[in-house]
Amino acid sequence: AASVAARPRPRGGMRARRTRGRLFVTVGTTSFDALLAALDRPKVVATLRARGFTSVAVQFGRGEASGRVRNLVSRPGLEVSMFAFKPSLEAEMRASDLVITHAGAGSIFECLAVEKPCLVVVNERLMGNHQAELAEALAERGHLRWCVPANLEQALAEFEPESLVPYEGGDPEGVARALDQLLSC
């Protein structure tokens, strides 16, 4: 279910940089064909167009769905590009107005660090789904919204980037100290 509850009051919201409608989608280094299949649904593509997206870049990782995309294709008013991997996704994220990402911690925090609105899609098929826990916790704090592949259309239609609260990263030195203390026991 999409996280529609727990919408804290924004503290200034995310930076508004709506110069064009660019969407970036990433599945990380693994495969998440359910996300790619959801993105390819005609109603999802129609929702993207209705929300003003004119450009979609998709990083599909090791997934197989990239060869089966039928609806999310370039056409007048919508430019679509797809790739498996790049050394860094930061430039793609920075160039985007919205990032849809799998629920991997690295991808989520990279997106939050570049202050881009983030819609996380949780892979329900993972056992002991810590990714869902991370997405829920960050959504409760207002930093992102999340959904599962089956609810992608609704999540996109209801997505309000101005309601998000900027993420202020923690102290990595403090984490390192805590780990050192834990490991020295």
mmCIF file of C-alpha atoms in Angstrom:
data_model
loop_
_atom_site.group_PDB
_atom_site.id
_atom_site.type_symbol
_atom_site.label_atom_id
_atom_site.label_comp_id
_atom_site.label_asym_id
_atom_site.label_seq_id
_atom_site.Cartn_x
_atom_site.Cartn_y
_atom_site.Cartn_z
ATOM 1 C CA ALA A 1 0.000 0.000 0.000
ATOM 2 C CA ALA A 2 1.224 3.480 -0.785
ATOM 3 C CA SER A 3 2.160 5.614 2.156
ATOM 4 C CA VAL A 4 -0.577 8.198 2.199
ATOM 5 C CA ALA A 5 -0.682 8.499 5.977
ATOM 6 C CA ALA A 6 1.934 10.185 8.097
ATOM 7 C CA ARG A 7 2.456 13.384 6.145
ATOM 8 C CA PRO A 8 4.404 15.655 8.478
ATOM 9 C CA ARG A 9 4.245 19.377 7.988
ATOM 10 C CA PRO A 10 6.977 20.383 5.501
ATOM 11 C CA ARG A 11 9.777 22.639 6.702
ATOM 12 C CA GLY A 12 10.177 24.570 3.492
ATOM 13 C CA GLY A 13 9.796 21.492 1.274
ATOM 14 C CA MET A 14 12.220 20.177 -1.299
ATOM 15 C CA ARG A 15 13.889 22.644 -3.633
ATOM 16 C CA ALA A 16 11.510 23.468 -6.442
ATOM 17 C CA ARG A 17 13.385 23.026 -9.724
ATOM 18 C CA ARG A 18 10.568 22.318 -12.134
ATOM 19 C CA THR A 19 12.226 23.537 -15.320
ATOM 20 C CA ARG A 20 11.146 20.498 -17.297
ATOM 21 C CA GLY A 21 9.404 17.227 -16.608
ATOM 22 C CA ARG A 22 12.273 14.749 -16.266
ATOM 23 C CA LEU A 23 11.847 11.433 -14.474
ATOM 24 C CA PHE A 24 14.664 9.093 -13.535
ATOM 25 C CA VAL A 25 13.940 5.491 -12.552
ATOM 26 C CA THR A 26 16.559 3.206 -11.009
ATOM 27 C CA VAL A 27 16.484 -0.420 -9.908
ATOM 28 C CA GLY A 28 20.077 -0.412 -8.666
ATOM 29 C CA THR A 29 22.557 -3.180 -9.404
ATOM 30 C CA THR A 30 20.122 -6.084 -9.238
ATOM 31 C CA SER A 31 16.878 -6.695 -11.127
ATOM 32 C CA PHE A 32 13.410 -5.481 -10.273
ATOM 33 C CA ASP A 33 11.297 -6.506 -13.243
ATOM 34 C CA ALA A 34 8.065 -5.888 -11.325
ATOM 35 C CA LEU A 35 8.924 -2.176 -11.121
ATOM 36 C CA LEU A 36 9.759 -2.024 -14.828
ATOM 37 C CA ALA A 37 6.549 -3.877 -15.711
ATOM 38 C CA ALA A 38 4.513 -1.470 -13.555
ATOM 39 C CA LEU A 39 6.202 1.502 -15.213
ATOM 40 C CA ASP A 40 5.262 0.074 -18.624
ATOM 41 C CA ARG A 41 1.522 -0.136 -17.891
ATOM 42 C CA PRO A 42 -0.504 2.123 -20.239
ATOM 43 C CA LYS A 43 -2.234 3.856 -17.298
ATOM 44 C CA VAL A 44 1.115 4.599 -15.638
ATOM 45 C CA VAL A 45 2.507 6.040 -18.874
ATOM 46 C CA ALA A 46 -0.667 8.158 -19.205
ATOM 47 C CA THR A 47 -0.231 9.359 -15.617
ATOM 48 C CA LEU A 48 3.380 10.354 -16.329
ATOM 49 C CA ARG A 49 2.261 12.389 -19.327
ATOM 50 C CA ALA A 50 -0.605 13.954 -17.350
ATOM 51 C CA ARG A 51 1.857 14.962 -14.611
ATOM 52 C CA GLY A 52 3.955 16.791 -17.227
ATOM 53 C CA PHE A 53 6.839 14.409 -17.695
ATOM 54 C CA THR A 54 8.448 14.798 -21.109
ATOM 55 C CA SER A 55 11.606 12.774 -20.484
ATOM 56 C CA VAL A 56 12.087 9.424 -18.746
ATOM 57 C CA ALA A 57 15.465 7.768 -18.152
ATOM 58 C CA VAL A 58 15.371 4.196 -16.861
ATOM 59 C CA GLN A 59 18.305 2.337 -15.311
ATOM 60 C CA PHE A 60 17.211 -1.301 -15.484
ATOM 61 C CA GLY A 61 20.197 -3.111 -13.936
ATOM 62 C CA ARG A 62 20.252 -6.851 -14.538
ATOM 63 C CA GLY A 63 16.540 -6.934 -15.291
ATOM 64 C CA GLU A 64 14.946 -8.683 -18.219
ATOM 65 C CA ALA A 65 11.886 -6.456 -18.549
ATOM 66 C CA SER A 66 13.850 -3.838 -20.484
ATOM 67 C CA GLY A 67 13.494 -5.960 -23.611
ATOM 68 C CA ARG A 68 9.743 -6.306 -23.092
ATOM 69 C CA VAL A 69 8.815 -2.635 -22.733
ATOM 70 C CA ARG A 70 5.869 -1.891 -25.029
ATOM 71 C CA ASN A 71 4.199 1.288 -23.749
ATOM 72 C CA LEU A 72 6.995 3.331 -22.206
ATOM 73 C CA VAL A 73 8.644 4.233 -25.500
ATOM 74 C CA SER A 74 9.685 7.494 -27.100
ATOM 75 C CA ARG A 75 6.914 9.287 -28.951
ATOM 76 C CA PRO A 76 6.045 12.937 -29.552
ATOM 77 C CA GLY A 77 6.065 14.668 -26.183
ATOM 78 C CA LEU A 78 7.835 11.847 -24.334
ATOM 79 C CA GLU A 79 11.485 10.945 -24.736
ATOM 80 C CA VAL A 80 12.518 7.623 -23.184
ATOM 81 C CA SER A 81 16.057 6.326 -22.693
ATOM 82 C CA MET A 82 17.170 3.110 -21.016
ATOM 83 C CA PHE A 83 20.501 1.778 -19.822
ATOM 84 C CA ALA A 84 21.774 -1.060 -17.647
ATOM 85 C CA PHE A 85 24.532 0.597 -15.621
ATOM 86 C CA LYS A 86 26.630 3.744 -15.277
ATOM 87 C CA PRO A 87 29.573 4.350 -12.933
ATOM 88 C CA SER A 88 27.447 6.875 -11.027
ATOM 89 C CA LEU A 89 23.764 7.788 -11.065
ATOM 90 C CA GLU A 90 24.237 11.151 -9.380
ATOM 91 C CA ALA A 91 24.107 13.162 -12.627
ATOM 92 C CA GLU A 92 20.884 11.404 -13.666
ATOM 93 C CA MET A 93 19.345 12.148 -10.285
ATOM 94 C CA ARG A 94 20.441 15.786 -10.279
ATOM 95 C CA ALA A 95 19.000 16.315 -13.777
ATOM 96 C CA SER A 96 15.611 14.912 -12.742
ATOM 97 C CA ASP A 97 12.489 16.470 -11.273
ATOM 98 C CA LEU A 98 11.473 13.160 -9.687
ATOM 99 C CA VAL A 99 13.371 9.966 -8.914
ATOM 100 C CA ILE A 100 11.601 6.631 -8.687
ATOM 101 C CA THR A 101 13.911 4.146 -7.030
ATOM 102 C CA HIS A 102 13.915 0.642 -5.654
ATOM 103 C CA ALA A 103 14.129 0.505 -1.879
ATOM 104 C CA GLY A 104 17.859 -0.110 -1.597
ATOM 105 C CA ALA A 105 19.418 2.082 1.082
ATOM 106 C CA GLY A 106 22.210 3.308 -1.202
ATOM 107 C CA SER A 107 19.845 4.518 -3.905
ATOM 108 C CA ILE A 108 17.434 6.092 -1.432
ATOM 109 C CA PHE A 109 20.111 8.026 0.433
ATOM 110 C CA GLU A 110 21.826 9.090 -2.801
ATOM 111 C CA CYS A 111 18.527 10.543 -3.972
ATOM 112 C CA LEU A 112 17.875 12.294 -0.671
ATOM 113 C CA ALA A 113 21.427 13.696 -0.641
ATOM 114 C CA VAL A 114 20.857 15.464 -3.994
ATOM 115 C CA GLU A 115 17.559 16.814 -2.628
ATOM 116 C CA LYS A 116 15.318 15.343 -5.289
ATOM 117 C CA PRO A 117 11.739 14.241 -4.680
ATOM 118 C CA CYS A 118 11.839 10.504 -4.178
ATOM 119 C CA LEU A 119 9.183 7.861 -4.774
ATOM 120 C CA VAL A 120 10.423 4.508 -3.496
ATOM 121 C CA VAL A 121 8.987 1.278 -4.899
ATOM 122 C CA VAL A 122 9.373 -1.644 -2.516
ATOM 123 C CA ASN A 123 10.016 -5.130 -3.854
ATOM 124 C CA GLU A 124 7.413 -7.247 -2.054
ATOM 125 C CA ARG A 125 9.121 -10.478 -3.071
ATOM 126 C CA LEU A 126 12.114 -9.984 -0.821
ATOM 127 C CA MET A 127 12.210 -12.114 2.305
ATOM 128 C CA GLY A 128 12.547 -10.297 5.635
ATOM 129 C CA ASN A 129 11.879 -7.058 3.841
ATOM 130 C CA HIS A 130 14.119 -4.524 5.577
ATOM 131 C CA GLN A 131 13.675 -2.313 2.503
ATOM 132 C CA ALA A 132 9.995 -1.816 3.342
ATOM 133 C CA GLU A 133 10.964 -0.900 6.904
ATOM 134 C CA LEU A 134 13.447 1.714 5.662
ATOM 135 C CA ALA A 135 10.938 3.193 3.196
ATOM 136 C CA GLU A 136 8.222 3.330 5.869
ATOM 137 C CA ALA A 137 10.524 4.996 8.402
ATOM 138 C CA LEU A 138 11.673 7.677 5.961
ATOM 139 C CA ALA A 139 8.105 8.234 4.734
ATOM 140 C CA GLU A 140 6.887 8.693 8.317
ATOM 141 C CA ARG A 141 9.472 11.446 8.662
ATOM 142 C CA GLY A 142 8.200 13.017 5.437
ATOM 143 C CA HIS A 143 11.386 12.581 3.378
ATOM 144 C CA LEU A 144 9.865 10.422 0.646
ATOM 145 C CA ARG A 145 6.768 8.547 -0.446
ATOM 146 C CA TRP A 146 6.656 4.829 -1.162
ATOM 147 C CA CYS A 147 4.487 2.217 -2.805
ATOM 148 C CA VAL A 148 4.598 -1.301 -4.200
ATOM 149 C CA PRO A 149 4.603 -1.971 -7.963
ATOM 150 C CA ALA A 150 0.851 -2.649 -8.070
ATOM 151 C CA ASN A 151 0.157 0.841 -6.656
ATOM 152 C CA LEU A 152 2.588 2.835 -8.818
ATOM 153 C CA GLU A 153 -0.132 4.576 -10.847
ATOM 154 C CA GLN A 154 -1.945 5.792 -7.722
ATOM 155 C CA ALA A 155 1.290 6.830 -6.016
ATOM 156 C CA LEU A 156 2.326 8.894 -9.051
ATOM 157 C CA ALA A 157 -1.094 10.499 -9.374
ATOM 158 C CA GLU A 158 -1.097 11.500 -5.681
ATOM 159 C CA PHE A 159 2.585 12.438 -5.406
ATOM 160 C CA GLU A 160 3.108 15.936 -3.998
ATOM 161 C CA PRO A 161 6.819 16.831 -4.006
ATOM 162 C CA GLU A 162 6.188 20.104 -2.184
ATOM 163 C CA SER A 163 4.968 18.129 0.846
ATOM 164 C CA LEU A 164 8.331 16.431 1.355
ATOM 165 C CA VAL A 165 10.699 17.406 4.125
ATOM 166 C CA PRO A 166 14.395 17.781 3.217
ATOM 167 C CA TYR A 167 16.603 15.042 4.600
ATOM 168 C CA GLU A 168 19.444 16.222 6.789
ATOM 169 C CA GLY A 169 22.041 13.482 6.829
ATOM 170 C CA GLY A 170 23.504 12.160 10.021
ATOM 171 C CA ASP A 171 27.037 12.221 11.299
ATOM 172 C CA PRO A 172 28.999 9.460 9.520
ATOM 173 C CA GLU A 173 31.867 9.923 11.968
ATOM 174 C CA GLY A 174 29.457 9.181 14.812
ATOM 175 C CA VAL A 175 28.321 5.998 13.106
ATOM 176 C CA ALA A 176 31.950 4.957 12.605
ATOM 177 C CA ARG A 177 32.689 5.604 16.300
ATOM 178 C CA ALA A 178 29.652 3.578 17.376
ATOM 179 C CA LEU A 179 30.707 0.687 15.136
ATOM 180 C CA ASP A 180 34.267 0.841 16.484
ATOM 181 C CA GLN A 181 32.938 0.708 20.046
ATOM 182 C CA LEU A 182 30.640 -2.185 19.221
ATOM 183 C CA LEU A 183 33.372 -4.192 17.506
ATOM 184 C CA SER A 184 35.935 -3.581 20.245
ATOM 185 C CA CYS A 185 33.772 -5.259 22.910
#
